[in-house]
Amino acid sequence: MVQGRMALHNGSLVTEFVLLGLTQQPELQLPLFLLSLGIYVVSMLGNLGLTVLIGLNPHLHTPMYYFLFHLSFIDLCYSSVITPRMLMSFLNQNTIPYAECMAQLFFFAFFAIDECCVLTFMAYDRYVAICKPLLYRVIMSYQVCFMMTVGVYAVGFVGAMAHTGCMLRLTFCGSNVINHYVCDIPPLLRLSCSSTSINEAVMFIVVGVNVIGPSLIIFISYILILSNIFSIHSRKGRSKAFHTCSSHIIAVSFFFGSAALMYLKPSPAEALDQGKISSVFYTIMEPMMNPFIYSLRNKDVHIALKKTLKKRISA
């Protein structure tokens, strides 16, 4: 009764939602549960390991690894906001209270926007390192990197507040079944009994600013980087420059490509089903892959790992 009153106070007749999850096919529930659990464990270990490794090794305290530290931290939190609730849906625990759904929406948006911004600043860092190497320490000073990081979390907070605030003003009085495994904006808008025009405008503005804007900045950065690389006469120098950027290009393509498929299109029922599948890539797979993308071919990370392991063994 108290919960019902609370929901009414927030302008909603719905006290809880039902998350349909990734699939409704019973034979797929257990295999997908085990697969998702494995991905989550690997994601947690990989991102936590990378943050600890960067924190413990002074020679990794450079702008490039400073942003990678925050990317791993964001992925750690991002996975924890989404995957546990997704795992519960595979065990037929599909209900989520109204307040918890809104909280999940806020943190989901917050960390997704943070990731967009960090990936953008990492592209700018690579641009400065390759195109302006003599000014690198001045342009990417500790103070500048710190202000960039503050900007990342500030933009994430403002964007998440915009989405969540607009969602809280809506009335949900009909179906409470969300065709997704997370409280995301498009499937929630389909359940509203009130006008969603403001929400849709805010979604396209915020998502456009945080997907199209960063994509353009990253694209321009790499156009300038490539023009600089092709002017390098040494084959070894070109190869080193390409190697420096390849990991970031893979991560950016994976994240921005799947996010754009989910949000920057109309959302009829079939599009939501397709979007649900594409969202798996940037909500579940991408946080797991980032530690591998940035560490498998990275000599600095390999050296830091060996040093850390030697210290722990000798201790």
Coordinates of N, CA, C and O in Angstrom, one line a residue, residues 31-145:
P31 N 21.5 -21.8 -20.8 CA 22.7 -21.5 -21.5 C 23.1 -20.0 -21.5 O 24.3 -19.7 -21.3
L32 N 22.1 -19.2 -21.7 CA 22.3 -17.7 -21.7 C 22.7 -17.2 -20.3 O 23.5 -16.3 -20.2
F33 N 22.1 -17.8 -19.3 CA 22.5 -17.4 -17.9 C 24.0 -17.7 -17.7 O 24.7 -16.9 -17.1
L34 N 24.4 -18.9 -18.0 CA 25.8 -19.3 -17.8 C 26.8 -18.5 -18.6 O 27.8 -18.1 -18.1
L35 N 26.4 -18.2 -19.9 CA 27.2 -17.4 -20.7 C 27.3 -16.0 -20.2 O 28.4 -15.4 -20.1
S36 N 26.2 -15.4 -19.8 CA 26.2 -14.0 -19.3 C 27.0 -13.9 -18.0 O 27.7 -13.0 -17.7
L37 N 26.8 -15.0 -17.1 CA 27.6 -15.0 -15.9 C 29.1 -15.1 -16.1 O 29.9 -14.4 -15.5
G38 N 29.5 -15.9 -17.1 CA 30.9 -16.0 -17.4 C 31.5 -14.7 -18.0 O 32.5 -14.2 -17.6
I39 N 30.7 -14.0 -18.8 CA 31.1 -12.7 -19.4 C 31.2 -11.7 -18.3 O 32.2 -10.9 -18.2
Y40 N 30.3 -11.7 -17.3 CA 30.3 -10.7 -16.2 C 31.5 -10.9 -15.3 O 32.2 -10.0 -14.9
V41 N 31.8 -12.2 -15.0 CA 33.0 -12.5 -14.2 C 34.3 -12.1 -14.9 O 35.2 -11.4 -14.3
V42 N 34.4 -12.4 -16.1 CA 35.6 -12.0 -16.9 C 35.7 -10.5 -17.0 O 36.8 -9.9 -16.8
S43 N 34.5 -9.8 -17.2 CA 34.5 -8.3 -17.2 C 35.0 -7.7 -15.9 O 35.8 -6.8 -15.9
M44 N 34.5 -8.2 -14.8 CA 34.8 -7.7 -13.5 C 36.3 -7.9 -13.2 O 37.0 -7.0 -12.8
L45 N 36.8 -9.1 -13.5 CA 38.2 -9.4 -13.2 C 39.1 -8.6 -14.1 O 40.2 -8.1 -13.7
G46 N 38.8 -8.5 -15.4 CA 39.6 -7.8 -16.4 C 39.7 -6.3 -16.1 O 40.8 -5.7 -16.0
N47 N 38.5 -5.7 -15.8 CA 38.5 -4.2 -15.5 C 39.1 -3.9 -14.2 O 39.9 -2.9 -14.0
L48 N 38.8 -4.7 -13.2 CA 39.4 -4.5 -11.9 C 40.9 -4.7 -11.9 O 41.7 -3.9 -11.3
G49 N 41.3 -5.7 -12.6 CA 42.8 -6.0 -12.7 C 43.5 -4.9 -13.4 O 44.6 -4.5 -13.0
L50 N 42.9 -4.3 -14.4 CA 43.5 -3.2 -15.2 C 43.6 -1.9 -14.3 O 44.6 -1.2 -14.4
T51 N 42.6 -1.6 -13.6 CA 42.6 -0.4 -12.7 C 43.7 -0.6 -11.6 O 44.4 0.3 -11.3
V52 N 43.8 -1.8 -11.0 CA 44.8 -2.0 -10.0 C 46.2 -2.0 -10.6 O 47.1 -1.4 -10.0
L53 N 46.4 -2.5 -11.7 CA 47.7 -2.6 -12.4 C 48.1 -1.2 -12.7 O 49.3 -0.8 -12.5
I54 N 47.3 -0.3 -13.3 CA 47.6 1.1 -13.6 C 47.9 1.8 -12.3 O 48.8 2.6 -12.2
G55 N 47.1 1.6 -11.3 CA 47.3 2.3 -10.0 C 48.6 2.0 -9.3 O 49.2 2.8 -8.7
L56 N 49.1 0.7 -9.4 CA 50.2 0.3 -8.7 C 51.6 0.5 -9.4 O 52.6 0.5 -8.8
N57 N 51.5 0.8 -10.7 CA 52.7 1.0 -11.5 C 52.9 2.5 -12.0 O 52.2 2.9 -12.9
P58 N 53.9 3.1 -11.4 CA 54.1 4.6 -11.7 C 54.4 4.8 -13.2 O 54.1 5.9 -13.7
H59 N 55.1 3.9 -13.9 CA 55.4 4.1 -15.3 C 54.2 4.1 -16.2 O 54.3 4.5 -17.3
L60 N 53.0 3.7 -15.6 CA 51.8 3.8 -16.4 C 51.0 5.0 -16.0 O 49.8 5.2 -16.5
H61 N 51.5 5.9 -15.2 CA 50.8 7.1 -14.8 C 51.1 8.2 -15.9 O 51.7 9.3 -15.6
T62 N 50.6 7.9 -17.0 CA 50.6 8.9 -18.2 C 49.2 9.2 -18.6 O 48.3 8.4 -18.2
P63 N 49.0 10.2 -19.4 CA 47.6 10.6 -19.8 C 46.9 9.4 -20.5 O 45.7 9.2 -20.2
M64 N 47.6 8.6 -21.3 CA 46.9 7.5 -22.0 C 46.4 6.5 -21.0 O 45.2 6.1 -21.1
Y65 N 47.1 6.1 -20.0 CA 46.7 5.1 -19.1 C 45.8 5.8 -18.0 O 45.0 5.1 -17.3
Y66 N 45.9 7.1 -17.8 CA 45.0 7.8 -16.9 C 43.6 7.6 -17.4 O 42.7 7.3 -16.6
F67 N 43.4 7.9 -18.7 CA 42.1 7.7 -19.3 C 41.6 6.2 -19.3 O 40.5 5.9 -19.2
L68 N 42.6 5.4 -19.6 CA 42.3 3.9 -19.6 C 41.8 3.4 -18.2 O 41.0 2.6 -18.1
F69 N 42.5 4.0 -17.2 CA 42.1 3.7 -15.8 C 40.6 4.1 -15.6 O 39.8 3.3 -15.0
H70 N 40.2 5.3 -16.0 CA 38.8 5.7 -15.8 C 37.9 4.9 -16.7 O 36.7 4.6 -16.3
L71 N 38.3 4.5 -17.9 CA 37.5 3.7 -18.8 C 37.2 2.3 -18.1 O 36.1 1.9 -18.2
S72 N 38.2 1.7 -17.5 CA 38.0 0.5 -16.9 C 37.1 0.6 -15.6 O 36.3 -0.3 -15.4
F73 N 37.3 1.7 -14.9 CA 36.4 1.9 -13.7 C 35.0 2.1 -14.2 O 34.1 1.5 -13.5
I74 N 34.8 2.8 -15.2 CA 33.4 3.1 -15.7 C 32.8 1.7 -16.2 O 31.6 1.4 -15.9
D75 N 33.6 0.9 -16.9 CA 33.1 -0.4 -17.4 C 32.8 -1.3 -16.2 O 31.8 -2.1 -16.3
L76 N 33.6 -1.2 -15.2 CA 33.3 -2.0 -14.0 C 31.9 -1.7 -13.4 O 31.1 -2.5 -13.1
C77 N 31.7 -0.4 -13.3 CA 30.4 0.1 -12.7 C 29.2 -0.2 -13.7 O 28.1 -0.6 -13.3
Y78 N 29.5 0.1 -15.0 CA 28.5 -0.1 -16.0 C 28.0 -1.5 -16.1 O 26.8 -1.8 -16.1
S79 N 28.9 -2.5 -16.0 CA 28.5 -3.9 -16.0 C 27.7 -4.3 -14.7 O 26.7 -5.0 -14.8
S80 N 28.1 -3.7 -13.6 CA 27.4 -4.0 -12.3 C 26.0 -3.4 -12.3 O 25.1 -3.9 -11.5
V81 N 25.7 -2.4 -13.0 CA 24.4 -1.8 -13.1 C 23.4 -2.6 -13.9 O 22.3 -2.7 -13.6
I82 N 24.0 -3.3 -14.9 CA 23.1 -4.0 -15.9 C 23.1 -5.5 -15.7 O 22.0 -6.1 -15.6
T83 N 24.2 -6.1 -15.7 CA 24.3 -7.6 -15.8 C 23.6 -8.4 -14.6 O 22.9 -9.3 -14.9
P84 N 23.8 -8.0 -13.3 CA 23.1 -8.7 -12.3 C 21.6 -8.8 -12.4 O 21.0 -9.9 -12.2
R85 N 21.0 -7.7 -12.8 CA 19.5 -7.7 -13.1 C 19.2 -8.6 -14.3 O 18.2 -9.3 -14.3
M86 N 20.0 -8.6 -15.3 CA 19.8 -9.4 -16.4 C 19.9 -10.9 -16.0 O 19.1 -11.7 -16.5
L87 N 20.9 -11.3 -15.2 CA 21.0 -12.6 -14.7 C 19.8 -13.1 -13.9 O 19.3 -14.2 -14.0
M88 N 19.2 -12.2 -13.1 CA 18.0 -12.5 -12.4 C 16.8 -12.8 -13.3 O 16.0 -13.6 -13.0
S89 N 16.8 -12.1 -14.4 CA 15.7 -12.4 -15.4 C 15.7 -13.8 -16.0 O 14.7 -14.4 -16.3
F90 N 17.0 -14.3 -16.1 CA 17.1 -15.7 -16.6 C 16.6 -16.7 -15.6 O 16.2 -17.8 -15.9
L91 N 16.5 -16.3 -14.3 CA 16.0 -17.2 -13.2 C 14.6 -16.9 -12.9 O 14.1 -17.2 -11.8
N92 N 13.9 -16.2 -13.8 CA 12.5 -15.9 -13.7 C 12.2 -14.9 -12.5 O 11.0 -14.9 -12.0
Q93 N 13.2 -14.1 -12.1 CA 12.9 -13.1 -11.2 C 12.9 -11.8 -11.9 O 13.9 -11.0 -12.0
N94 N 11.8 -11.5 -12.6 CA 11.7 -10.5 -13.6 C 11.2 -9.1 -13.1 O 11.3 -8.1 -13.8
T95 N 10.6 -9.1 -11.9 CA 10.0 -7.9 -11.4 C 11.0 -6.9 -10.9 O 12.0 -7.4 -10.2
I96 N 10.9 -5.6 -11.1 CA 11.7 -4.6 -10.6 C 10.9 -3.4 -10.1 O 10.0 -3.0 -10.9
P97 N 11.0 -3.0 -8.8 CA 10.2 -1.9 -8.3 C 10.4 -0.6 -9.1 O 11.5 -0.4 -9.8
Y98 N 9.4 0.2 -9.1 CA 9.4 1.5 -9.9 C 10.7 2.3 -9.6 O 11.4 2.8 -10.4
A99 N 10.9 2.5 -8.3 CA 12.1 3.3 -7.8 C 13.4 2.7 -8.3 O 14.3 3.4 -8.7
E100 N 13.5 1.4 -8.2 CA 14.8 0.7 -8.6 C 15.0 0.8 -10.1 O 16.1 1.0 -10.6
C101 N 13.9 0.8 -10.8 CA 13.9 0.9 -12.3 C 14.5 2.3 -12.7 O 15.3 2.4 -13.6
M102 N 13.9 3.3 -12.0 CA 14.4 4.7 -12.3 C 15.9 4.9 -11.9 O 16.6 5.6 -12.6
A103 N 16.3 4.3 -10.8 CA 17.7 4.3 -10.4 C 18.6 3.7 -11.4 O 19.7 4.2 -11.7
Q104 N 18.1 2.5 -11.9 CA 18.9 1.8 -12.9 C 19.1 2.6 -14.2 O 20.1 2.7 -14.8
L105 N 17.9 3.2 -14.6 CA 18.0 4.1 -15.7 C 19.0 5.2 -15.6 O 19.8 5.5 -16.5
F106 N 19.0 5.9 -14.4 CA 19.9 7.0 -14.1 C 21.4 6.5 -14.3 O 22.2 7.1 -15.0
F107 N 21.8 5.4 -13.6 CA 23.2 5.0 -13.6 C 23.5 4.4 -14.9 O 24.7 4.5 -15.4
F108 N 22.6 3.7 -15.6 CA 22.8 3.2 -17.0 C 23.2 4.4 -17.9 O 24.2 4.3 -18.6
A109 N 22.4 5.5 -17.9 CA 22.7 6.6 -18.7 C 24.0 7.3 -18.3 O 24.8 7.7 -19.1
F110 N 24.2 7.4 -17.0 CA 25.4 8.1 -16.5 C 26.7 7.5 -16.9 O 27.5 8.1 -17.5
F111 N 26.8 6.2 -16.8 CA 28.0 5.5 -17.2 C 28.1 5.3 -18.7 O 29.3 5.3 -19.2
A112 N 27.0 5.2 -19.4 CA 27.1 5.2 -20.9 C 27.6 6.5 -21.5 O 28.5 6.5 -22.3
I113 N 27.1 7.6 -20.9 CA 27.6 8.9 -21.4 C 29.1 9.1 -21.0 O 29.9 9.6 -21.8
D114 N 29.4 8.7 -19.8 CA 30.8 8.8 -19.3 C 31.8 8.0 -20.3 O 32.8 8.5 -20.6
E115 N 31.3 6.9 -20.7 CA 32.1 6.1 -21.6 C 32.3 6.8 -23.0 O 33.4 6.8 -23.5
C116 N 31.3 7.4 -23.5 CA 31.4 8.2 -24.7 C 32.4 9.3 -24.6 O 33.3 9.4 -25.5
C117 N 32.4 10.0 -23.5 CA 33.3 11.1 -23.3 C 34.7 10.6 -23.1 O 35.7 11.2 -23.7
V118 N 35.0 9.6 -22.4 CA 36.3 9.1 -22.1 C 36.9 8.6 -23.4 O 38.1 8.9 -23.7
L119 N 36.1 7.9 -24.3 CA 36.6 7.4 -25.5 C 37.0 8.6 -26.5 O 38.0 8.5 -27.2
T120 N 36.2 9.6 -26.4 CA 36.5 10.9 -27.1 C 37.8 11.5 -26.7 O 38.7 11.9 -27.5
F121 N 38.0 11.6 -25.4 CA 39.3 12.2 -24.9 C 40.5 11.3 -25.2 O 41.6 11.8 -25.3
M122 N 40.3 10.0 -25.2 CA 41.4 9.1 -25.6 C 41.8 9.3 -27.0 O 43.0 9.3 -27.4
A123 N 40.8 9.6 -27.9 CA 41.2 9.9 -29.3 C 41.9 11.2 -29.4 O 42.9 11.3 -30.2
Y124 N 41.5 12.2 -28.6 CA 42.2 13.5 -28.6 C 43.7 13.3 -28.1 O 44.6 13.9 -28.6
D125 N 43.8 12.5 -27.1 CA 45.1 12.2 -26.5 C 46.1 11.6 -27.6 O 47.2 11.9 -27.7
R126 N 45.5 10.6 -28.4 CA 46.3 10.0 -29.4 C 46.7 11.0 -30.5 O 47.7 11.0 -31.1
Y127 N 45.7 12.0 -30.8 CA 46.0 13.0 -31.8 C 47.2 13.9 -31.3 O 48.1 14.2 -32.1
V128 N 47.1 14.3 -30.1 CA 48.2 15.2 -29.6 C 49.5 14.4 -29.6 O 50.6 14.9 -29.9
A129 N 49.5 13.1 -29.1 CA 50.7 12.3 -29.0 C 51.4 12.1 -30.4 O 52.6 12.2 -30.5
I130 N 50.6 12.0 -31.5 CA 51.1 11.7 -32.8 C 51.4 12.9 -33.6 O 52.4 13.1 -34.3
C131 N 50.5 13.9 -33.5 CA 50.5 15.1 -34.4 C 51.3 16.2 -33.7 O 51.8 17.1 -34.4
K132 N 51.4 16.3 -32.4 CA 52.1 17.4 -31.7 C 52.9 16.8 -30.5 O 52.8 17.1 -29.3
P133 N 53.9 15.9 -30.9 CA 54.6 15.2 -29.8 C 55.5 16.1 -29.0 O 55.7 15.8 -27.8
L134 N 56.0 17.2 -29.5 CA 56.9 18.1 -28.7 C 56.1 18.9 -27.7 O 56.6 19.3 -26.7
L135 N 54.8 19.1 -28.0 CA 53.9 19.8 -27.0 C 53.1 18.9 -26.1 O 52.2 19.4 -25.4
Y136 N 53.3 17.6 -26.3 CA 52.4 16.6 -25.6 C 52.3 16.9 -24.1 O 51.2 16.9 -23.5
R137 N 53.4 17.0 -23.4 CA 53.5 17.2 -22.0 C 52.8 18.4 -21.5 O 52.2 18.5 -20.4
V138 N 52.8 19.5 -22.4 CA 52.2 20.7 -22.0 C 50.7 20.7 -22.2 O 49.9 21.0 -21.4
I139 N 50.3 20.2 -23.4 CA 48.9 20.1 -23.8 C 48.1 19.1 -22.9 O 47.0 19.4 -22.4
M140 N 48.8 17.9 -22.6 CA 48.1 16.9 -21.8 C 48.7 16.8 -20.4 O 49.1 15.8 -19.9
S141 N 48.8 18.0 -19.8 CA 49.3 18.1 -18.4 C 48.4 17.4 -17.4 O 47.2 17.1 -17.8
Y142 N 48.8 17.2 -16.2 CA 48.0 16.6 -15.2 C 46.8 17.4 -14.9 O 45.7 16.9 -14.8
Q143 N 46.9 18.7 -14.9 CA 45.8 19.6 -14.6 C 44.7 19.5 -15.7 O 43.5 19.5 -15.5
V144 N 45.2 19.4 -17.0 CA 44.3 19.3 -18.1 C 43.5 18.0 -18.1 O 42.3 17.9 -18.3
C145 N 44.3 16.9 -17.8 CA 43.6 15.6 -17.7 C 42.6 15.5 -16.6 O 41.5 14.9 -16.8

